[in-house]
XYZ file of C-alpha atoms in Angstrom:
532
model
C 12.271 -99.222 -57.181
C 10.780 -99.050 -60.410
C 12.890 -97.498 -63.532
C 12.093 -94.429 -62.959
C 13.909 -92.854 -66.161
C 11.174 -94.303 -68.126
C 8.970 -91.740 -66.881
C 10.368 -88.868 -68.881
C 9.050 -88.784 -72.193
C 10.140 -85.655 -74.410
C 6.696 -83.236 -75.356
C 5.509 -83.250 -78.655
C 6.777 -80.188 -79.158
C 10.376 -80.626 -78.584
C 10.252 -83.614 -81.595
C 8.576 -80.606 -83.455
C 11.242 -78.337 -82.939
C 13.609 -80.988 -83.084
C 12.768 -81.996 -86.529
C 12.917 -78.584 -87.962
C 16.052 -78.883 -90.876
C 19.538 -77.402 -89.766
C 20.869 -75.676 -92.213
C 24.174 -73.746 -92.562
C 25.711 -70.273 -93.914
C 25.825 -72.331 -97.274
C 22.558 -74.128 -97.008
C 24.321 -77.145 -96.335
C 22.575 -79.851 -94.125
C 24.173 -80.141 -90.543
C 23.454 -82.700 -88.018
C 20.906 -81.748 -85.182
C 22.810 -83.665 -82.319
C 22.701 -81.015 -79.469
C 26.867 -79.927 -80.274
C 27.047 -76.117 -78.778
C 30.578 -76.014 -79.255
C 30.245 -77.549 -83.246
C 30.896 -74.229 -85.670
C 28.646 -76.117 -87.707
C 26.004 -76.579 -85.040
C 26.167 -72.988 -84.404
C 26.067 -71.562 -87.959
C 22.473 -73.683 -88.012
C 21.666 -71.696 -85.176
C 22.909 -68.639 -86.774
C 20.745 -68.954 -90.096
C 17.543 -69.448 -87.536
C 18.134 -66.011 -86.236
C 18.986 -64.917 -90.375
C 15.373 -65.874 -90.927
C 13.718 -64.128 -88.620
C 15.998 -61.018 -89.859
C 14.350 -61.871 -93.674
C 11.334 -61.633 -91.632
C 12.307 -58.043 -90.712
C 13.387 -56.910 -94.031
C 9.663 -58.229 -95.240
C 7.575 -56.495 -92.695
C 9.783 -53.227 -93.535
C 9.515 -53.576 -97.164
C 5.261 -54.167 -96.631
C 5.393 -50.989 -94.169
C 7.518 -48.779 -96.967
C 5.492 -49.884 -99.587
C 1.982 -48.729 -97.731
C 3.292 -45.906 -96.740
C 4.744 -44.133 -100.227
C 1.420 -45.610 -101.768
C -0.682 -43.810 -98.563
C 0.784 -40.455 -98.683
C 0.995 -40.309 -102.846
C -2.546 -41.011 -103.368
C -5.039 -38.728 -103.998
C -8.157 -39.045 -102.545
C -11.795 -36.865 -102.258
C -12.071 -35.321 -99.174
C -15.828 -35.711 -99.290
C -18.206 -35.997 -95.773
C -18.504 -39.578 -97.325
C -14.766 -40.304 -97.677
C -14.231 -38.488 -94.384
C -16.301 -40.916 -92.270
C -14.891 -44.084 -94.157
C -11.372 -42.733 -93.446
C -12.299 -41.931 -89.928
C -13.941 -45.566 -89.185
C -11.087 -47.180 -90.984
C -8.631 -45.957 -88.685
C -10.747 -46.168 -85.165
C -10.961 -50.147 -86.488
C -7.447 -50.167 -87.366
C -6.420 -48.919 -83.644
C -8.951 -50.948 -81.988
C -7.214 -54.097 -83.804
C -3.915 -52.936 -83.163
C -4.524 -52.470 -79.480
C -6.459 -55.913 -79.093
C -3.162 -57.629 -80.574
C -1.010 -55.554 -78.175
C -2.927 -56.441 -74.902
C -3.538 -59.948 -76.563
C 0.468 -60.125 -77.413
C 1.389 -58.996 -73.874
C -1.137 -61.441 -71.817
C 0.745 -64.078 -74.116
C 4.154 -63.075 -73.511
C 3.882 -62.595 -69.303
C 2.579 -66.134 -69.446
C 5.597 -67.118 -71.100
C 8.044 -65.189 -69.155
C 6.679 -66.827 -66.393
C 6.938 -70.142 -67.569
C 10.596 -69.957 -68.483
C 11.283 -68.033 -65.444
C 9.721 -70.945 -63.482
C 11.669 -73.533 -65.402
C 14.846 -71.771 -65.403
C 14.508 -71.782 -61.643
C 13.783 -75.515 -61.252
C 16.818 -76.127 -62.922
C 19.015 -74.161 -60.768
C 17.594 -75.881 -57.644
C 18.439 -78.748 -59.194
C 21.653 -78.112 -59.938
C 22.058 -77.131 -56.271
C 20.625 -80.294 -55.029
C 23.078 -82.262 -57.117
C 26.208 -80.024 -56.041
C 25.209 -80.052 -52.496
C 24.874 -84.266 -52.802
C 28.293 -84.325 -54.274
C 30.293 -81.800 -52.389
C 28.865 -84.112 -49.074
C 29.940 -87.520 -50.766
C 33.503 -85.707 -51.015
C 33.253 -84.249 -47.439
C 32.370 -87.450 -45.909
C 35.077 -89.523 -47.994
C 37.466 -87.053 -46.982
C 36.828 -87.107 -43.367
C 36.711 -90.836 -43.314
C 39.847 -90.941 -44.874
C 41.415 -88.534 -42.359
C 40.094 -90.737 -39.377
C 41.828 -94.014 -40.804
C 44.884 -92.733 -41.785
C 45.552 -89.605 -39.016
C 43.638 -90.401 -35.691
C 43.645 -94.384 -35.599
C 47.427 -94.557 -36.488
C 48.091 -92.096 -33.100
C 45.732 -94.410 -31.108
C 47.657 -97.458 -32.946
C 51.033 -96.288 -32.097
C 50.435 -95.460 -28.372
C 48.958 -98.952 -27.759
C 51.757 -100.503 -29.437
C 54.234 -99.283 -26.796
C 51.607 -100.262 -23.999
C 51.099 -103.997 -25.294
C 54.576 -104.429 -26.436
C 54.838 -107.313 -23.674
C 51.416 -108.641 -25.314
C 52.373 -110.299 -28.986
C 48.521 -111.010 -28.962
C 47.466 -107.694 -28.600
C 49.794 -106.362 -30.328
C 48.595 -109.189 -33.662
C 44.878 -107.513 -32.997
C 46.638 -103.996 -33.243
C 48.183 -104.821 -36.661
C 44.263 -106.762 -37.548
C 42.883 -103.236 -36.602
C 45.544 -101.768 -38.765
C 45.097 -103.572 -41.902
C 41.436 -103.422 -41.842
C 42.146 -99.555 -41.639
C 44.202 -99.803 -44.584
C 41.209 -101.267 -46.500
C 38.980 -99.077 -45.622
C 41.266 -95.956 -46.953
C 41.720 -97.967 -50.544
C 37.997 -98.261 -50.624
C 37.413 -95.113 -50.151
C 40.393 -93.586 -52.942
C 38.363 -95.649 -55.240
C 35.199 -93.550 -55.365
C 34.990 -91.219 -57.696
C 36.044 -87.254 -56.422
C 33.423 -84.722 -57.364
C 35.570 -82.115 -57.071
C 35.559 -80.942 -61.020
C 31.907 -81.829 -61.182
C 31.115 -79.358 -58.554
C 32.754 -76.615 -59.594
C 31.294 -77.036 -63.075
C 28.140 -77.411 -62.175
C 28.321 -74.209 -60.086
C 29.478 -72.171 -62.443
C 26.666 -73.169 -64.618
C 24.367 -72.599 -62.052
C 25.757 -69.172 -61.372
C 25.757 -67.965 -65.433
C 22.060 -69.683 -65.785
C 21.093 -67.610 -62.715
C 22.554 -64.224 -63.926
C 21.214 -65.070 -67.239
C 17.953 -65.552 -66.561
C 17.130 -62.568 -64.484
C 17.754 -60.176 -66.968
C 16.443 -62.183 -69.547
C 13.134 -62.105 -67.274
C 13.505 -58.028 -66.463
C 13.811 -57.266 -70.307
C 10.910 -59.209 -71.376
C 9.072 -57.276 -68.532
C 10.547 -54.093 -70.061
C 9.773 -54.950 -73.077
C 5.914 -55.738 -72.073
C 5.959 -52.522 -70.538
C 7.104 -50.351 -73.029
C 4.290 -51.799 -75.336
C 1.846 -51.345 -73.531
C 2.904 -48.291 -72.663
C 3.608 -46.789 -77.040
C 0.250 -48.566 -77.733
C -1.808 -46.513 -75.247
C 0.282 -43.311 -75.819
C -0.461 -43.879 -79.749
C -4.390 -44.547 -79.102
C -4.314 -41.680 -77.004
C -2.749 -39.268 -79.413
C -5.110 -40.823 -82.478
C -7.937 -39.503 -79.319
C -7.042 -36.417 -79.269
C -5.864 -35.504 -82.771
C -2.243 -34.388 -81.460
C 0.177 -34.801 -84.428
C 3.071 -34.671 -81.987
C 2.201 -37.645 -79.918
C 1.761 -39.558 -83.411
C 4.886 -38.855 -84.879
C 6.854 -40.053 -81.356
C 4.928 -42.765 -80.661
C 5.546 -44.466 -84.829
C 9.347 -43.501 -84.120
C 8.951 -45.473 -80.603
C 6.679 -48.337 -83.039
C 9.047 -49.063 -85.222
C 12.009 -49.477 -82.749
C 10.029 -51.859 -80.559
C 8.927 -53.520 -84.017
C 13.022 -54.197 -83.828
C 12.894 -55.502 -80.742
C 9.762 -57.819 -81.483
C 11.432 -59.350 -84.637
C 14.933 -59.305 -82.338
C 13.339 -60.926 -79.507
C 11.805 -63.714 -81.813
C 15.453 -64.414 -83.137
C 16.539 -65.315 -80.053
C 13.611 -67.654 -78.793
C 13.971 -69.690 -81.912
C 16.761 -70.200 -81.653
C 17.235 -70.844 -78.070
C 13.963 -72.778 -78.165
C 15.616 -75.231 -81.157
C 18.676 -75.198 -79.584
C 17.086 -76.759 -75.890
C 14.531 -79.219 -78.129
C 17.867 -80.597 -79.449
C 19.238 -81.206 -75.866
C 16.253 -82.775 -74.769
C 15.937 -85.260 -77.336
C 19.195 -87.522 -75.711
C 20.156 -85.797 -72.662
C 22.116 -88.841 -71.506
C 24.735 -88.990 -74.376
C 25.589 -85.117 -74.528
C 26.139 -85.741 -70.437
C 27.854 -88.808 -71.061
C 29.897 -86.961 -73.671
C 30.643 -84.237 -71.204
C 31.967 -86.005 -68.289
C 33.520 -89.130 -69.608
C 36.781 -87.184 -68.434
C 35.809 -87.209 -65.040
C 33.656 -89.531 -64.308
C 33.298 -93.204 -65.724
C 31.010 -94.202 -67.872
C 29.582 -97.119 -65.452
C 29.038 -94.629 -62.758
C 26.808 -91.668 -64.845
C 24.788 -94.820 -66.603
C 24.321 -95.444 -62.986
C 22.525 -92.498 -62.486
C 21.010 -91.523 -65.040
C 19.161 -95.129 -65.378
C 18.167 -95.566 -62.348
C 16.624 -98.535 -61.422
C 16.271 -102.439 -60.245
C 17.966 -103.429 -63.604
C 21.424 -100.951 -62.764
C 23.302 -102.474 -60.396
C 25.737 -99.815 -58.153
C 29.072 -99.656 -58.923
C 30.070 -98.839 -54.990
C 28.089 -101.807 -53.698
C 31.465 -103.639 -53.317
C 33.385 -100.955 -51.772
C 30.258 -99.548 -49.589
C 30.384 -103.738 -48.550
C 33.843 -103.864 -47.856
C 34.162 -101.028 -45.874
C 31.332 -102.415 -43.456
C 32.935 -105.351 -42.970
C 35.923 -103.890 -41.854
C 34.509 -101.500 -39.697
C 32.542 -104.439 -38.113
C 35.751 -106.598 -37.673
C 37.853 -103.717 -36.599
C 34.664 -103.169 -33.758
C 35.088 -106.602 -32.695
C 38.419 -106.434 -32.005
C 38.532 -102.845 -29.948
C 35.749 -104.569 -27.831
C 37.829 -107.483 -27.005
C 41.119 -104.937 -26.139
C 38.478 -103.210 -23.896
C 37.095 -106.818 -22.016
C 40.967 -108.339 -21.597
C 43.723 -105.957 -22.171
C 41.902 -102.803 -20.146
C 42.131 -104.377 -17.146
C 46.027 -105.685 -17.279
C 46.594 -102.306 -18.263
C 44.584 -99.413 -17.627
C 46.588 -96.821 -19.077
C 45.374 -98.033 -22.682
C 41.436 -96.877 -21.356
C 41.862 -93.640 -22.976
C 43.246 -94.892 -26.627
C 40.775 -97.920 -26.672
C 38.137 -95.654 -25.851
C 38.856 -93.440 -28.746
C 39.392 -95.711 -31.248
C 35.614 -97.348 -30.344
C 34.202 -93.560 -30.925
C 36.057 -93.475 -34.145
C 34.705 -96.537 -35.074
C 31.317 -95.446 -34.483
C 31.581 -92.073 -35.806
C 32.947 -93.965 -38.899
C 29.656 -96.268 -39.273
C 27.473 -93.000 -39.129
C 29.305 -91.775 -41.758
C 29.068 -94.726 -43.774
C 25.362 -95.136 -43.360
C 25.148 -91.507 -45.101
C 27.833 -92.154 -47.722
C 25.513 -95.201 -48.132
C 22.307 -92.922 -48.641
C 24.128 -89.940 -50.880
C 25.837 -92.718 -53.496
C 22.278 -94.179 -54.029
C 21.053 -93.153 -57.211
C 17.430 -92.230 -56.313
C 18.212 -88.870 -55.465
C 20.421 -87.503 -57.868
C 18.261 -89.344 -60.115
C 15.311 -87.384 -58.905
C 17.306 -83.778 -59.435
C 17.973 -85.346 -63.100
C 14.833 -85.333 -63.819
C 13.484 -82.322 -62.264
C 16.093 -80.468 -63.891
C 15.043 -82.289 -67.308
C 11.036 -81.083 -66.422
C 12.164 -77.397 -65.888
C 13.937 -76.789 -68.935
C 12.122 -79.357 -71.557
C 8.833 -78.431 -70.150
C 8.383 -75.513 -68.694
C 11.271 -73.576 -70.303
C 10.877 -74.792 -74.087
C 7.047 -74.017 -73.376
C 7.815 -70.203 -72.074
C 9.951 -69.937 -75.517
C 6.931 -70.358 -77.632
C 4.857 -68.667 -76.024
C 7.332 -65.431 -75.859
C 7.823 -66.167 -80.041
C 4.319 -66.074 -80.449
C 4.455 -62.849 -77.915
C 6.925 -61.635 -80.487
C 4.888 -62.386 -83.760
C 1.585 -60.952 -82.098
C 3.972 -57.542 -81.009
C 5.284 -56.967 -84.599
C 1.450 -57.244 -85.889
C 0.195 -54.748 -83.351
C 2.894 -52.288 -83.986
C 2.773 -53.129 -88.220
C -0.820 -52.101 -87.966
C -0.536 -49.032 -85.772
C 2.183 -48.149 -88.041
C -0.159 -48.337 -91.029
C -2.895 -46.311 -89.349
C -0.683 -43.697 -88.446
C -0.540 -42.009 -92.024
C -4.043 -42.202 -92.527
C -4.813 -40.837 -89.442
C -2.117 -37.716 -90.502
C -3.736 -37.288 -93.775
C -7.171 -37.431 -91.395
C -6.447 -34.168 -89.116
C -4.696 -32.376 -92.365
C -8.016 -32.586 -94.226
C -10.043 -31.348 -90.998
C -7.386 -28.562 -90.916
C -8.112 -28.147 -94.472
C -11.069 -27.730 -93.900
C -11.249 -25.258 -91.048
C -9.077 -23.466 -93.618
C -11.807 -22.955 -95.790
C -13.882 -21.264 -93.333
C -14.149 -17.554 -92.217
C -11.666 -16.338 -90.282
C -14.006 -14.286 -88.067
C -16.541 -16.886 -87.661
C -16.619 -17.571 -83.777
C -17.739 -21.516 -84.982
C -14.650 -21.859 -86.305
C -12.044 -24.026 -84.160
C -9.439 -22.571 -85.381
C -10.413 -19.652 -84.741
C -11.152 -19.879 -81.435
C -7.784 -21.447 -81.193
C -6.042 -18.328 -82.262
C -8.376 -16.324 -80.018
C -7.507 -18.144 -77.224
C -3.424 -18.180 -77.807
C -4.019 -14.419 -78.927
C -6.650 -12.289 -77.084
C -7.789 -9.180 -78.661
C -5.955 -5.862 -77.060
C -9.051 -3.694 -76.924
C -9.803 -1.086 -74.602
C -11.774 -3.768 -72.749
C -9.444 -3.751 -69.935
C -8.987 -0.458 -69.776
C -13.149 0.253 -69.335
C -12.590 -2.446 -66.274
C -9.625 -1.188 -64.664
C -10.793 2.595 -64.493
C -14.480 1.692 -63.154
C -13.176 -0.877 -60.630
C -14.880 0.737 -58.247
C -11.998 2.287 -55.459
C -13.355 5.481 -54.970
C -14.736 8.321 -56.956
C -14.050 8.053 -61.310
C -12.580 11.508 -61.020
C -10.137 10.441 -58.727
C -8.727 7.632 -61.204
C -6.826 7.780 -64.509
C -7.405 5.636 -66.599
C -4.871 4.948 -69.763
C -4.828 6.676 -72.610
C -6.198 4.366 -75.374
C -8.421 5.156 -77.940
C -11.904 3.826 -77.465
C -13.851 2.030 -80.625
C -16.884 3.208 -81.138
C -18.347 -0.589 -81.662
C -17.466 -1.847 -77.875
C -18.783 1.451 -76.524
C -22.308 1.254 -78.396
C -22.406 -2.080 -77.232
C -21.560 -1.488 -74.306
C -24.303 1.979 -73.846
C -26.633 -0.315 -75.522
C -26.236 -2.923 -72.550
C -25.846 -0.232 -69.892
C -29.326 1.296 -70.690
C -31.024 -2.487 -71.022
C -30.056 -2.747 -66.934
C -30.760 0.559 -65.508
C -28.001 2.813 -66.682
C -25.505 1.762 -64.164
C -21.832 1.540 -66.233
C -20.320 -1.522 -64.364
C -17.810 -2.560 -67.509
C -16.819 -5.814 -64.910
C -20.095 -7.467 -65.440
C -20.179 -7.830 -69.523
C -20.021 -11.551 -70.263
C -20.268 -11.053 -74.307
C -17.847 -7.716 -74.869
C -14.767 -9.144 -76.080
C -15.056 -12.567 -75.603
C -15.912 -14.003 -79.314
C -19.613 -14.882 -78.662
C -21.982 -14.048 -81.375
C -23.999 -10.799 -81.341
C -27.460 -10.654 -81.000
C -30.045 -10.311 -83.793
C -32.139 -7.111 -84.366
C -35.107 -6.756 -86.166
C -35.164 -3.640 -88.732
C -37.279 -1.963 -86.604
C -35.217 -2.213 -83.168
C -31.485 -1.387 -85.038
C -32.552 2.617 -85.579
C -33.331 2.758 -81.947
C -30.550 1.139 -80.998
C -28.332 2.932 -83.315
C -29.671 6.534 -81.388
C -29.083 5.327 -78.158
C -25.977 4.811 -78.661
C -25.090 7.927 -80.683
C -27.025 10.018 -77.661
C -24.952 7.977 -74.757
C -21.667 8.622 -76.938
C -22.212 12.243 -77.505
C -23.009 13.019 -73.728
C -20.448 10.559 -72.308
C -16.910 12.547 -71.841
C -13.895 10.725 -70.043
C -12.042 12.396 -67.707
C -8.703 13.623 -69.119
């Protein structure tokens, strides 16, 4: 097989992120060997996370600084100034939300990627553990067989062939060949610690992951989410969705600048790793596991020769040999004494189960697979993970623009609806054109006699036999109303007057129609008496 290790080449971008200058607390240059359990190491990790904090403190400062100079500047409230205001803003949220969907495309990308990365490791991982815990299983068992079941088998033909020296010289053969076979096998390495290390970092990577992949989805969420809530409100001119949603834009602003933080510093952290994975796993097992054996697999290849290749040899041999001699027992001895069927019989099935299991001891210590899961796991998290980091910091950096300019068009757009209000302010009260107005009309409907006129005329029987409330009548309704009730035939049906009452304009009269109106109503008022 070709070397296969050759094939993984780190991406340009973790030498990018590799190269960038490690600095500590004190500004003091510290190596950028991948050391997570340095203090050193991790300060330079540290002061990546302080930048992105001086980040913060700059975007804040920028935000402060437009807003005091926003609201203390005066400016004329002119039609001209209004549109330009108006436009500003509409561009402003149109920008903002065109980062935000932009910045949130970006980021579930990313998510993904990492996610899928992540993932690849893991499976790795528990490829490798399941390769290992089977390499201890089958050493194990093997070892039980030699040591356990052949010395019962041994023992019981010894008393049968006691008459026999020669048999009982190819018992002691079978015996020592057994005996080399178990100190083969206690010289592989046990995979015991291994195992239970990497499970436990498959187990934290696993737990970590997920809800690192739910808050980012959260997170995408509840931007989307302020950002339409904020357009929405800037839609409808509602000062009280403005005011939540900038409270709700500057804490996910926090969480943007947060969120970067952490994937620069993760993202440096990993490039670091994957610049010499072999010596920081060298470095981490040398304790238990030799250094010939991990070279073995992780260079993989015709130039690495395998460190069990004399004990996987010797332990053939032997089984071979110790075959030999069982088949001999079973052509001579059997038939002299044919009490020793049984135990001959089952040391041949142990011998045979014991060459299965050597053939897959054979196939589990080669290097090719564990060498593959190296480098899968390598793919997942220098690939597709680092990859998913920057594109969730650039999520981040896109996020904190969004919400900086919705921030910024949120006083303006304040200062906007006060100068409409302003505005209506400066307009007549009773002017029915006047949104305000109608606004107070419709929270506060006029208490005329309106309802009363309805109510007594409502048509259940004779009008002498109601009684209606005892309001005082306005002389203005009633003219109108006279007025209307001569214009369609004199029948006084008070339900069917769409303009009394209802803040609609009255109609125009020329000079010459307002005298004759003004009599008609006079004559309908003096002859029109309601019942007591």
């Amino acid at each position: 097989m070709p070397a296969a290790r050759v094939e993984y080449i780190a991406p340009w971008w973790v030498v990018w992120l590799h190269s960038v200058p490690h600095l500590g607390l004190r500004l003091q240059p510290v190596d950028s060997t991948f050391r997570p359990g340095d203090p050193s190491y991790q300060e330079s990790l540290l002061f990546l996370g302080l930048l992105a904090a001086v980040g913060l403190g700059l975007n804040l400062a920028f935000l402060a600084t437009y807003l005091v100079c926003t609201c203390c500047c005066q400016q004329d409230h002119g039609v001209q100034s209004k549109q330009r205001g108006s436009c500003c803003i509409t561009w402003m949220a149109v920008v903002a939300g065109l980062f935000c969907c932009a910045a949130v495309g970006v980021g579930f990308y990313g998510n993904s990627e990492t996610n899928d990365g992540m993932y690849q490791l893991i499976y790795s991982l528990d490829n490798a553990n399941h390769t290992f815990s089977g390499i201890d299983e089958l050493v194990s068992g093997n070892t039980h067989k030699m040591k356990e079941e052949l010395e019962q088998h041994l023992d019981r033909l010894s008393e049968i062939f006691a008459a026999r020296g020669d048999h009982i010289q190819t018992l002691k053969f079978v015996q020592q060949m057994a005996g080399n076979i178990i100190v083969q096998l206690s010289g592989l390495p046990v995979w015991t610690e291994v195992t239970t290390k990497l499970t436990e970092i498959s187990d934290q990577t696993s737990f970590v992951e997920h809800y690192r992949w739910l808050s980012y989805l959260l997170l995408f969420i509840l931007d989307l989410v302020i950002c339409l809530v904020t357009c929405l409100g800037l839609a409808k001119r509602s000062r009280c969705l403005l005011a939540s949603t900038l409270c709700c834009g500057v804490l996910t602003l926090l969480l943007s600048w947060a969120s970067l933080a952490a994937d620069t510093a993760a993202a440096v952290s990993t490039s670091d790793f994957c610049m010499a994975p072999d010596a920081f796993i060298l470095n981490a097992t040398q304790d238990q596991i030799g250094t010939e054996v991990i070279n073995y697999y992780l260079h993989c290849g015709q130039s690495v020769s395998s460190p069990f290749q004399q004990t996987l040899t010797i332990f053939q041999r032997s089984l071979s040999a110790m075959q030999i001699q069982i088949t001999g027992l079973l052509q001579f001895a059997l038939p002299l004494f044919p009490t020793a069927e049984m135990d001959l019989l089952g040391i041949q099935l142990l011998l045979n189960s014991s060459e299965t299991s050597l053939h897959q001891l054979m196939a589990m210590l080669d290097c090719r697979g564990l060498h593959k899961d190296y480098l899968d796991a390598l793919t997942g998290v220098c690939y597709d993970g680092i990859e998913g980091l920057l594109f969730l910091g650039l999520f981040s950096m896109l996020a904190a623009l969004a919400f900086s300019t919705l921030i910024c068009a949120g006083p303006r757009a304040w200062k906007h609806f006060a100068a409409r209000d302003r505005a209506y302010d400066d307009m007549d009260d009773d002017d029915p054109f006047n949104p305000q107005a109608r606004r107070i009309a419709a929270h506060n409907p006029p208490r005329g006699q309106l309802h009363s006129f309805c109510s007594y005329s409502s048509g259940l029987g004779s009008q002498s036999s109601l009684h209606p409330p005892a309001q005082t009548i306005s002389n203005a309704p009633v003219s109108e109303y006279m007025n209307q009730a001569m214009l369609f035939g004199g029948n006084p049906r008070y339900e069917n007057l769409p303009l009394i009452g209802r803040g609609s304009p009255p109609p125009t009269y020329s000079p010459s129609m307002r005298p004759t109106y003004m009599s008609v109503a006079d004559e309908h008022l003096r002859h029109y008496e309601f019942p007591s």
